[in-house]
mmCIF file of C-alpha atoms in Angstrom:
data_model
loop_
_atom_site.group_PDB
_atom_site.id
_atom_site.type_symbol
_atom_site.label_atom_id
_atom_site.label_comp_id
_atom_site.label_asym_id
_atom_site.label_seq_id
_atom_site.Cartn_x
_atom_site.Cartn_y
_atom_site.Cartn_z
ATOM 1 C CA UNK M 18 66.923 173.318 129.661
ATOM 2 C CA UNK M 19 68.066 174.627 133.162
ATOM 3 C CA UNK M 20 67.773 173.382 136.673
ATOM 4 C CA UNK M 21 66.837 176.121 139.189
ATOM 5 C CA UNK M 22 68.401 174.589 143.009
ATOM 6 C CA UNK M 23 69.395 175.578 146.164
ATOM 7 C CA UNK M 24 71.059 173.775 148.712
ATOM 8 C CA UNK M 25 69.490 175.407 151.762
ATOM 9 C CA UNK M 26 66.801 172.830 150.533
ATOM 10 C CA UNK M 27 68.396 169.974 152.659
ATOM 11 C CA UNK M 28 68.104 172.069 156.442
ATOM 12 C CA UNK M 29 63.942 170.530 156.277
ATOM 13 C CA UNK M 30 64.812 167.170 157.610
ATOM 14 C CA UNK M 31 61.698 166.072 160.059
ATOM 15 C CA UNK M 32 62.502 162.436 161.609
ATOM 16 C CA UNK M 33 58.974 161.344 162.057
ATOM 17 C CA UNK M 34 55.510 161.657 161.137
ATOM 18 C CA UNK M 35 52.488 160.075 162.287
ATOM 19 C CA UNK M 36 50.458 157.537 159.731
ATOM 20 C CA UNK M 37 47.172 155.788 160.445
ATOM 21 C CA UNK M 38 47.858 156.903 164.487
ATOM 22 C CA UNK M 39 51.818 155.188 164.774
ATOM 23 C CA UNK M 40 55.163 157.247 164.537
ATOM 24 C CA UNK M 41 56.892 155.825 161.283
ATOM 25 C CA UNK M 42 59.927 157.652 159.851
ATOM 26 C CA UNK M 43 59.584 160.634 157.579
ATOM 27 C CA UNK M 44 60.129 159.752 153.701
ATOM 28 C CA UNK M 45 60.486 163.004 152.517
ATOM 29 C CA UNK M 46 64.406 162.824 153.096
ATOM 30 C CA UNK M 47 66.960 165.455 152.304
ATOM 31 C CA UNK M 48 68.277 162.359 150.424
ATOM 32 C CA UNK M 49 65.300 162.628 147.992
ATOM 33 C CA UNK M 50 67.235 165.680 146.912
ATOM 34 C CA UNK M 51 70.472 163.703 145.291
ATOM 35 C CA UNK M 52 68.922 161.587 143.389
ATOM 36 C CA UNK M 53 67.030 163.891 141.866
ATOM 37 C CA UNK M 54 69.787 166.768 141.261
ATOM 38 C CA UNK M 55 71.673 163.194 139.423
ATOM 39 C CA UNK M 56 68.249 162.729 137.271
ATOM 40 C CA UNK M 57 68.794 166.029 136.293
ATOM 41 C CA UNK M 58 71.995 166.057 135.612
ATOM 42 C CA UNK M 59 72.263 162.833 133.578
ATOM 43 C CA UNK M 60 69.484 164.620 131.124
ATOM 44 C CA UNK M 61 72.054 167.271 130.628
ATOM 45 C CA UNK M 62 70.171 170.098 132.242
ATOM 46 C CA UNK M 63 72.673 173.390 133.046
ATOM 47 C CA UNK M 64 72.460 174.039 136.826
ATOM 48 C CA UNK M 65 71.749 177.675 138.261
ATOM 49 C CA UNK M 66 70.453 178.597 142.091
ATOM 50 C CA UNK M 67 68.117 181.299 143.017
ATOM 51 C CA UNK M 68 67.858 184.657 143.443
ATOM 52 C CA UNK M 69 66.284 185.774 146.739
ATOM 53 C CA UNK M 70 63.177 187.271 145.118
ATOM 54 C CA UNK M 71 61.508 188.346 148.660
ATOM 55 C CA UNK M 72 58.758 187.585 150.497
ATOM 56 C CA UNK M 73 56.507 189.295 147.993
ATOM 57 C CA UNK M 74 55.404 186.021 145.684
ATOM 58 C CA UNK M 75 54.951 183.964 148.692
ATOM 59 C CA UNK M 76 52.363 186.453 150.061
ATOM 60 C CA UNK M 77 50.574 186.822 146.911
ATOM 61 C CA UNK M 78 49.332 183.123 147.220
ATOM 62 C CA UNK M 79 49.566 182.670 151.445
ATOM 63 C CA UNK M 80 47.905 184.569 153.853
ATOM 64 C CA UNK M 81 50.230 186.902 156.246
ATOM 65 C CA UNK M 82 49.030 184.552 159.392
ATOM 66 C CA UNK M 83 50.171 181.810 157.844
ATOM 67 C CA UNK M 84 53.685 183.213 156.611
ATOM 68 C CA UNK M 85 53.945 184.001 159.673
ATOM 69 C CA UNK M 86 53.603 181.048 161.511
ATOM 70 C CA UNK M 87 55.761 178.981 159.380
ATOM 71 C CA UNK M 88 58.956 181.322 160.340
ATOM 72 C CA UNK M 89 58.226 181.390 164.074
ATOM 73 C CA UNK M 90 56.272 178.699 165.141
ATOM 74 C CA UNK M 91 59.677 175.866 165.276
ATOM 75 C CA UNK M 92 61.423 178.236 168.271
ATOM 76 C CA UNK M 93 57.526 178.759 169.564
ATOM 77 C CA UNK M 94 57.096 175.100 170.234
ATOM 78 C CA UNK M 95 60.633 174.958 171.347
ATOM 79 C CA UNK M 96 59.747 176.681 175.051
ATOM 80 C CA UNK M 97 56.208 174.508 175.488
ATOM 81 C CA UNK M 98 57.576 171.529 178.433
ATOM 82 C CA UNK M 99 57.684 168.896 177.235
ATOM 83 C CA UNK M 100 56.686 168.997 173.820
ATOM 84 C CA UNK M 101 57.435 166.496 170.742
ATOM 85 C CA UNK M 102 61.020 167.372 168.622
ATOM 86 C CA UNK M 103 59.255 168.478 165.821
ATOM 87 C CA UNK M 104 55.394 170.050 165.938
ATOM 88 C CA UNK M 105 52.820 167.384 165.007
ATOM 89 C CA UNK M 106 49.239 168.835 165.788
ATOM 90 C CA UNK M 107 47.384 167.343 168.083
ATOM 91 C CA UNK M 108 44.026 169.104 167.695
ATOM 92 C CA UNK M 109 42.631 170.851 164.580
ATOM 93 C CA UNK M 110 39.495 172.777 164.238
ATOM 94 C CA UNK M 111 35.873 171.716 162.798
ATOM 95 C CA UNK M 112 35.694 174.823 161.106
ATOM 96 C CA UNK M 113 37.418 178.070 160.069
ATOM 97 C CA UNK M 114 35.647 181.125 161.030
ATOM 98 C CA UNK M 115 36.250 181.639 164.424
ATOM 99 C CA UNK M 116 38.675 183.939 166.544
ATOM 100 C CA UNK M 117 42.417 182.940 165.545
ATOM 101 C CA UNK M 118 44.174 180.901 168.303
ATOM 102 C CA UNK M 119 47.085 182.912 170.130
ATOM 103 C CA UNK M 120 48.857 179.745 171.519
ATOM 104 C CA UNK M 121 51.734 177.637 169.245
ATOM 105 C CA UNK M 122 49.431 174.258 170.067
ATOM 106 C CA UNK M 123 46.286 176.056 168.788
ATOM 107 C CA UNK M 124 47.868 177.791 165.812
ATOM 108 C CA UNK M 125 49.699 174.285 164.927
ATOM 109 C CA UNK M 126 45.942 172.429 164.567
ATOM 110 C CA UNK M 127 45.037 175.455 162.502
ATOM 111 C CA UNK M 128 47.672 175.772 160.233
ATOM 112 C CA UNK M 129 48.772 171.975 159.781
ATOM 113 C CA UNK M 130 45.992 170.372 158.173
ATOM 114 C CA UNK M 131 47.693 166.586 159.130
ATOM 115 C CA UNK M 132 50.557 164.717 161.021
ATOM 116 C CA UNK M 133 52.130 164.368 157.664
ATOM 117 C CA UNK M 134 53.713 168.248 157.686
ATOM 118 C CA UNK M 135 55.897 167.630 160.815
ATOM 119 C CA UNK M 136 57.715 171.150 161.111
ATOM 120 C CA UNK M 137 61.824 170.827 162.074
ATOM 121 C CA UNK M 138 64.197 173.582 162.754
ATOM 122 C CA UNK M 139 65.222 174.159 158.821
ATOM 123 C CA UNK M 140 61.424 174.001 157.483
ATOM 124 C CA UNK M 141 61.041 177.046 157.311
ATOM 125 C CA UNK M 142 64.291 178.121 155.657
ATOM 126 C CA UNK M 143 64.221 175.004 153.172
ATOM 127 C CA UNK M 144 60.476 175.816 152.573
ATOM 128 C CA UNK M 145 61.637 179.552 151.498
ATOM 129 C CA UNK M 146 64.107 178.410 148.933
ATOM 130 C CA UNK M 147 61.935 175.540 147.941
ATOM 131 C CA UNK M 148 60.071 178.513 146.632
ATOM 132 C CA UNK M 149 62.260 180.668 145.664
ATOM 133 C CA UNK M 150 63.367 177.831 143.278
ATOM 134 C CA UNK M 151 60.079 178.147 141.721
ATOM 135 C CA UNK M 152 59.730 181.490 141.796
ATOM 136 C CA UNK M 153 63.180 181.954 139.739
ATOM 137 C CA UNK M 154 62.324 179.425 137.451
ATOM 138 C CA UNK M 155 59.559 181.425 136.742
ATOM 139 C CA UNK M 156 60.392 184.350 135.922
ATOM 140 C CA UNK M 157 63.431 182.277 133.554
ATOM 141 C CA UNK M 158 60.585 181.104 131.561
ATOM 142 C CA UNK M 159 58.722 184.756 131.449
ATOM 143 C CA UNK M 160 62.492 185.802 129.987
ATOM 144 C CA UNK M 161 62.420 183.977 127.145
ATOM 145 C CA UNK M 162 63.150 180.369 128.177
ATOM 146 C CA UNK M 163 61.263 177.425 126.638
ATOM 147 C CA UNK M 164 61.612 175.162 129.980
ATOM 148 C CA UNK M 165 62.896 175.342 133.537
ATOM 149 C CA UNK M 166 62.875 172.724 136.032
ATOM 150 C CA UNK M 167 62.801 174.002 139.353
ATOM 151 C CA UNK M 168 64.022 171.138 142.055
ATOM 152 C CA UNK M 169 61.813 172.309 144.744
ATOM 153 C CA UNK M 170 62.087 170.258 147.758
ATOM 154 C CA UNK M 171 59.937 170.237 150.342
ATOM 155 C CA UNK M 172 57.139 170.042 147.685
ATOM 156 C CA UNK M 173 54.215 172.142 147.831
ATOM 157 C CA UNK M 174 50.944 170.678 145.917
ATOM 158 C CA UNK M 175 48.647 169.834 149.018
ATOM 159 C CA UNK M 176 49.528 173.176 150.852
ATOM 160 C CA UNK M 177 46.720 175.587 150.752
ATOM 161 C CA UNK M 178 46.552 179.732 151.120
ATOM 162 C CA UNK M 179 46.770 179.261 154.940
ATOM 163 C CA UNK M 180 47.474 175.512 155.150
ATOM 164 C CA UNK M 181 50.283 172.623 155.296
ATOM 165 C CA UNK M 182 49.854 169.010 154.847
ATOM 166 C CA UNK M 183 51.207 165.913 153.247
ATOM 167 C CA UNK M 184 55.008 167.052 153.399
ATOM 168 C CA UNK M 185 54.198 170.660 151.889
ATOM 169 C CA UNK M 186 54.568 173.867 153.322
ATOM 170 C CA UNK M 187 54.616 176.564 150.621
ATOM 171 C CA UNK M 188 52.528 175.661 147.517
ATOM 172 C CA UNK M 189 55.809 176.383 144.924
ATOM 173 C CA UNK M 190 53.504 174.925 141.581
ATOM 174 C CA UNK M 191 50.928 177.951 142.725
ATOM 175 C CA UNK M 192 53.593 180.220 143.563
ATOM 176 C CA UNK M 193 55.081 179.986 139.927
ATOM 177 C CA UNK M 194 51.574 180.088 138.477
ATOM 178 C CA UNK M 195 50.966 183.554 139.860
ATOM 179 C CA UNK M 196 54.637 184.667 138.803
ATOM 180 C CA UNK M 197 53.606 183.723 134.803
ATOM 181 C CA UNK M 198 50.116 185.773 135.548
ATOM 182 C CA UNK M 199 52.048 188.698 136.137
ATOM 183 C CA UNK M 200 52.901 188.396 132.318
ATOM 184 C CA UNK M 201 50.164 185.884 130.739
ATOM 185 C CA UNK M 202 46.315 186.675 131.388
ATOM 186 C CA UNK M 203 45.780 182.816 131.818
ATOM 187 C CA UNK M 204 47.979 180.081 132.538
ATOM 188 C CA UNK M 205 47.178 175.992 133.333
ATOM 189 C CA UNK M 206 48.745 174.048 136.005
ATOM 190 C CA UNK M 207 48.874 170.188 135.045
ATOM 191 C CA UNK M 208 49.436 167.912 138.198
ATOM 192 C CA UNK M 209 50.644 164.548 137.460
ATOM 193 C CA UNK M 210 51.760 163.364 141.060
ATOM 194 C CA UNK M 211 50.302 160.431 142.407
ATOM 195 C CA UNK M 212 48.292 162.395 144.696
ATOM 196 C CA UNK M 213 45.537 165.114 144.055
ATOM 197 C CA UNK M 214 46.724 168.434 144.508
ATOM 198 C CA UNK M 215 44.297 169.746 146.603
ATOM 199 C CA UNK M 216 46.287 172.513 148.008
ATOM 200 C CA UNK M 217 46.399 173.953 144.585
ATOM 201 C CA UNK M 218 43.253 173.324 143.786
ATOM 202 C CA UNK M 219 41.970 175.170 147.029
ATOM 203 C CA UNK M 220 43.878 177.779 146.070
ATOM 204 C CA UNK M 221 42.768 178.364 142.535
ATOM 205 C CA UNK M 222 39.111 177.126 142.806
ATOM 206 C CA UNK M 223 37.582 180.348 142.946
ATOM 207 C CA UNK M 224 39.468 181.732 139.474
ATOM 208 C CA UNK M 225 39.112 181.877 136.351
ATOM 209 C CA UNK M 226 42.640 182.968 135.209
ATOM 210 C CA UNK M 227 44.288 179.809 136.327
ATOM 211 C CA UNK M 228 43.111 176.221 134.861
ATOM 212 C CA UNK M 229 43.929 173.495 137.114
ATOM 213 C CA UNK M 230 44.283 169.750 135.863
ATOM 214 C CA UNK M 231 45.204 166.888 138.148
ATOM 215 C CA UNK M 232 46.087 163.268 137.177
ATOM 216 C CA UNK M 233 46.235 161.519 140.237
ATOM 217 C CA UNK M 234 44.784 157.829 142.060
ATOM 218 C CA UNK M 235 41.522 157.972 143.289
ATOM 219 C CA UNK M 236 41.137 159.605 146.510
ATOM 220 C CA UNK M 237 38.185 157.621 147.663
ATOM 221 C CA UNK M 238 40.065 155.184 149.735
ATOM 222 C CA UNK M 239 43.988 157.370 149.686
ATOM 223 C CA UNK M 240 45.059 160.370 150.333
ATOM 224 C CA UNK M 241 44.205 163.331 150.129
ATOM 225 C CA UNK M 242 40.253 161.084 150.480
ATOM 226 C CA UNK M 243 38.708 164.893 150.757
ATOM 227 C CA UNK M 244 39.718 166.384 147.707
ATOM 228 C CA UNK M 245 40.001 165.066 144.128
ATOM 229 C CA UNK M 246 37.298 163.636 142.775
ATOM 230 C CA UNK M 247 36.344 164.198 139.394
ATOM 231 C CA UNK M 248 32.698 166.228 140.061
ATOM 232 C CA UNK M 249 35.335 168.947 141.565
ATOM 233 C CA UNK M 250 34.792 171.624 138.710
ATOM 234 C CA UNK M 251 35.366 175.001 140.118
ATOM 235 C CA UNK M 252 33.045 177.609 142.051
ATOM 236 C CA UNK M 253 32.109 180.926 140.816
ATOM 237 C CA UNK M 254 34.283 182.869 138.449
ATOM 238 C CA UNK M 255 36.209 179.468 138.482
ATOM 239 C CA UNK M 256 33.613 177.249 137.686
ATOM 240 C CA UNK M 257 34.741 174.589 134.503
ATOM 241 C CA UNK M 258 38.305 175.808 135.432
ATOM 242 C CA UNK M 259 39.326 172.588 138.075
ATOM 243 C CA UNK M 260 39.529 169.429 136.008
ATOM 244 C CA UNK M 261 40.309 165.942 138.372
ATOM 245 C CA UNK M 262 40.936 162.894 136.620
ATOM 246 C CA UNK M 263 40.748 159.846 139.354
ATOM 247 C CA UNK M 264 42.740 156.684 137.791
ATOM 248 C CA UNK M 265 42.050 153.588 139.386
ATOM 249 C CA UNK M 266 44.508 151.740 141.911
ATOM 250 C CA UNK M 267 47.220 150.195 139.989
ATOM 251 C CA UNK M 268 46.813 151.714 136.634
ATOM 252 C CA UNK M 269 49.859 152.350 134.534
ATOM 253 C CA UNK M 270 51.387 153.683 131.558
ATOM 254 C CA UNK M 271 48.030 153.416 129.073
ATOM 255 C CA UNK M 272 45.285 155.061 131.313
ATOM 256 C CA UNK M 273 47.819 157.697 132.632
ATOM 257 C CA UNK M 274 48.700 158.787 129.116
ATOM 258 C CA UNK M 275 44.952 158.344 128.294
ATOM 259 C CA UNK M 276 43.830 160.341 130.792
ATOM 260 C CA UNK M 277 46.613 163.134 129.915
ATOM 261 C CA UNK M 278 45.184 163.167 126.577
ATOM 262 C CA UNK M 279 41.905 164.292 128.200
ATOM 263 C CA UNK M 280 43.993 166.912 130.211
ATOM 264 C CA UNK M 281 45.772 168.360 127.286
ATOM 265 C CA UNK M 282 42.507 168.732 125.772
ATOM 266 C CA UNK M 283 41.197 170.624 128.278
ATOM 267 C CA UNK M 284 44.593 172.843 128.580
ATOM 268 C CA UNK M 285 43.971 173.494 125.100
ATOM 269 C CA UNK M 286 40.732 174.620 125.180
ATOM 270 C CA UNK M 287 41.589 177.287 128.287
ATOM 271 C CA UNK M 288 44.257 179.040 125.514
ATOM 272 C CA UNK M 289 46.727 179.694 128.711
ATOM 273 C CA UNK M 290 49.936 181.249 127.495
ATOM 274 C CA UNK M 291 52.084 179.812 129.701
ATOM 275 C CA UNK M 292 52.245 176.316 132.224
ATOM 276 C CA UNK M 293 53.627 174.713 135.397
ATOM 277 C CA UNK M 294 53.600 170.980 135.358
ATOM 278 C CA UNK M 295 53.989 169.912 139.271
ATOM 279 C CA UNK M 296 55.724 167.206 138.082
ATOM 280 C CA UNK M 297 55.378 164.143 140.958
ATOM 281 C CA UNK M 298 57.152 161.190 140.023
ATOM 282 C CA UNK M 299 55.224 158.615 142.551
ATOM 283 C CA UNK M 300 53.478 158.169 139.928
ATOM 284 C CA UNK M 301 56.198 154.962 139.540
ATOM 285 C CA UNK M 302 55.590 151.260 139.774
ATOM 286 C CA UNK M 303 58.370 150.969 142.208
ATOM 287 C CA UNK M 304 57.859 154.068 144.255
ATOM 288 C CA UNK M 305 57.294 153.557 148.355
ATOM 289 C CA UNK M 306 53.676 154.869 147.902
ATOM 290 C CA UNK M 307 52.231 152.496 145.493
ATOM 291 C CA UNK M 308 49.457 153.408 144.084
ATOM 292 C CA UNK M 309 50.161 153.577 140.684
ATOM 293 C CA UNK M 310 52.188 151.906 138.032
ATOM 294 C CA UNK M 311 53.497 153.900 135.459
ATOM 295 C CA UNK M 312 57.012 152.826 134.136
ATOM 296 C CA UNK M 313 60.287 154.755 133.627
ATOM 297 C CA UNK M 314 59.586 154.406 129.970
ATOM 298 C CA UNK M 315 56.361 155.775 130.569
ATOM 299 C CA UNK M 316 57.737 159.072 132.499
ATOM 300 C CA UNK M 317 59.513 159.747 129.047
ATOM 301 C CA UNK M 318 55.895 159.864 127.143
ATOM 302 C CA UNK M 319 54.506 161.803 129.838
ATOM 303 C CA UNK M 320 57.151 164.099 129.238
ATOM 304 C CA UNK M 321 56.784 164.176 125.285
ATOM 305 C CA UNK M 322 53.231 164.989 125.829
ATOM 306 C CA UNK M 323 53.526 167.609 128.244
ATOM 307 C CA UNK M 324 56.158 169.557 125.668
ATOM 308 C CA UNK M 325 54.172 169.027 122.638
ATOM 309 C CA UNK M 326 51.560 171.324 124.431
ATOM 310 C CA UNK M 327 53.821 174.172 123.044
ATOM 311 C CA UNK M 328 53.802 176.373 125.942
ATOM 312 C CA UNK M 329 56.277 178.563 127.972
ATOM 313 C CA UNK M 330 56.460 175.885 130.873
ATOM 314 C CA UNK M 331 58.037 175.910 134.264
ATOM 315 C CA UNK M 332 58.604 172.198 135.622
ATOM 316 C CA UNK M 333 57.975 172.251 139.311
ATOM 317 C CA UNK M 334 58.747 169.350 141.571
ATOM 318 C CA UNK M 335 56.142 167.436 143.601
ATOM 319 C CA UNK M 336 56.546 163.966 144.978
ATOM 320 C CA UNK M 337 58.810 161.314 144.257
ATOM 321 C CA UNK M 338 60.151 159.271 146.992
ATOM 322 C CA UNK M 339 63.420 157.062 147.352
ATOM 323 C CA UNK M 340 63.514 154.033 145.161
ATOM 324 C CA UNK M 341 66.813 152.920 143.099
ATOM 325 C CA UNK M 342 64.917 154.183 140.159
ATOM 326 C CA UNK M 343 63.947 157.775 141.173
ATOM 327 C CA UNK M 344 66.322 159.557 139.365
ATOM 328 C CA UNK M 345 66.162 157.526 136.095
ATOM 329 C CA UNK M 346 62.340 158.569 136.142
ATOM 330 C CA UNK M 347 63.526 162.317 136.298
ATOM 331 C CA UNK M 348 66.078 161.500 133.345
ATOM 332 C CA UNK M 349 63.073 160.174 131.688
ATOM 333 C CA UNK M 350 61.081 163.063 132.137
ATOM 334 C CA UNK M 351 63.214 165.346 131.341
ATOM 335 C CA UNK M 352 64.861 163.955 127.998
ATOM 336 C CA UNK M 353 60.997 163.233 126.827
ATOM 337 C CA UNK M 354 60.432 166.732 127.403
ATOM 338 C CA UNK M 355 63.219 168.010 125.371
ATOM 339 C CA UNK M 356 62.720 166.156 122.654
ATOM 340 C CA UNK M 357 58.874 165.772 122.335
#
């Protein structure tokens, strides 16, 4: 198996963001990024880094407006007196279909769908190779390759068409999704971060060409709370294509693998011929977040599982914050893969 990495990834490094109203300091750290490249490398994975594949695969899941506003808005909020560092909203919207704000401030509350998304002077540049990384990895798997994981940092699961949040800019699990559609007529997505993907899920809900399953904690009391809960099924030609599976609070190894049973199932029955796991790893008992508890050991099963689907499969990462163990649950993953 290869890893797919660029180092540009480290430029995104936001000091702050704002939880439950108070400035705390950001968690999704540059630092995230060497632990994870040691996970990789301790499961023996060959190392590779991007192509610049253009702007093309980014704009066939995000809206122009939005592209835009990622690349420009940093030096934008710049020349505002006395603004914040980094841009934080400070107003967003009731509703979408109205007249599109010309000011940085008004675009910010459009485009940033929390304080959690805090925009520094490399986002944009680390958010463009966090894709790219997904986007090469990719189209390795369309050339032949069993695996790739693509080390994709920022993540991108709770970014929508036209909208950040939760420490993601670019959705990279969607990005890759529509890069295997250019070759497979259906292909599954299988979330198994801590947290819903509801970026994805926005993204997809309205198709029936791309299956999305998410694992995640319940959302009715943590995050994303909106998004996530299991009568999500899909609208229109997507309709029985979204599949949530809410685990309680504190559940670990058994009812994660349980409820990946359920999702394989499901995977299965869609007949997609390739898949993207958006592989979070806060899953952990020991991870910042907490709302889990699924072991190290238990990243290894997940990993078994997800191979023994028997499907081209692109391994995109998702969350996964810093904890002594963080890599270990990569080299968990990762071996489990390979030999499930």
């Amino acid at each position: 198996m290869q890893l797919v990495f660029s180092k540009t990834q480290h430029r995104h490094d936001p000091r702050h963001f704002l939880s439950s109203g108070a400035p705390q300091p950001n968690p999704e750290v540059p630092g995230r990024i060497d632990r994870l490249l040691a996970g990789a490398r301790a499961a023996g994975l060959g190392e590779v880094a991007p192509d610049d594949h253009g702007a093309g695969p980014l704009a066939a899941i995000h809206t122009p407006e939005y592209l835009q506003f990622l690349e420009t808005i940093f030096a934008r909020w710049q020349r505002i007196p006395d603004a914040s560092p980094e841009v934080v909203p400070n107003i967003h919207p009731d509703r979408r279909d109205f007249s599109y704000p010309a000011s940085a401030v008004g675009q910010a509350g459009y485009h940033m769908a929390d304080t959690a998304c805090p925009i520094s002077e490399g986002t944009w540049e680390a958010a463009y190779w966090s894709a790219q990384t997904a986007v090469h990895a990719a189209r390795m798997v369309v050339g032949g390759e069993r695996a790739v994981y693509a080390l994709s940092r920022p993540p991108g699961h709770h970014a929508f068409a036209d909208l950040a949040g939760g420490f993601c800019f670019l959705n990279n699990a969607a990005i890759a999704a529509q890069e295997l559609r250019r070759t497979h007529d259906r292909v599954a997505i299988l979330d198994v971060d801590l947290h819903h993907g509801n970026g994805t899920q926005g993204i997809f809900y309205g198709r029936g060409d791309v299956l999305t399953v998410s694992i995640h904690a319940d959302p009715v009391r943590f995050y994303p709370f909106f998004w996530g809960h299991a009568s999500e099924r899909g609208e229109g030609a997507g309709l029985g294509c979204n599949l949530n599976l809410p685990l309680p609070r504190g559940s670990g190894d058994e009812p994660f693998l349980a409820a990946l049973d359920v999702a394989i199932g499901r995977i299965r029955a869609f007949a997609p011929g390739a898949l993207v796991v958006a592989l979070g790893l806060d899953a952990f008992e020991g991870d910042p977040f907490g709302g889990l508890t699924v072991s190290t050991g238990g990243f290894a099963r997940i990993g078994a599982r997800c191979a023994g689907i028997g499907l081209p499969t692109a391994i995109v990462q998702e969350g996964g914050y810093l904890c002594d163990a963080l890599g270990d649950n990569l080299t968990a993953f990762l071996t489990g893969f390979r030999e499930g």
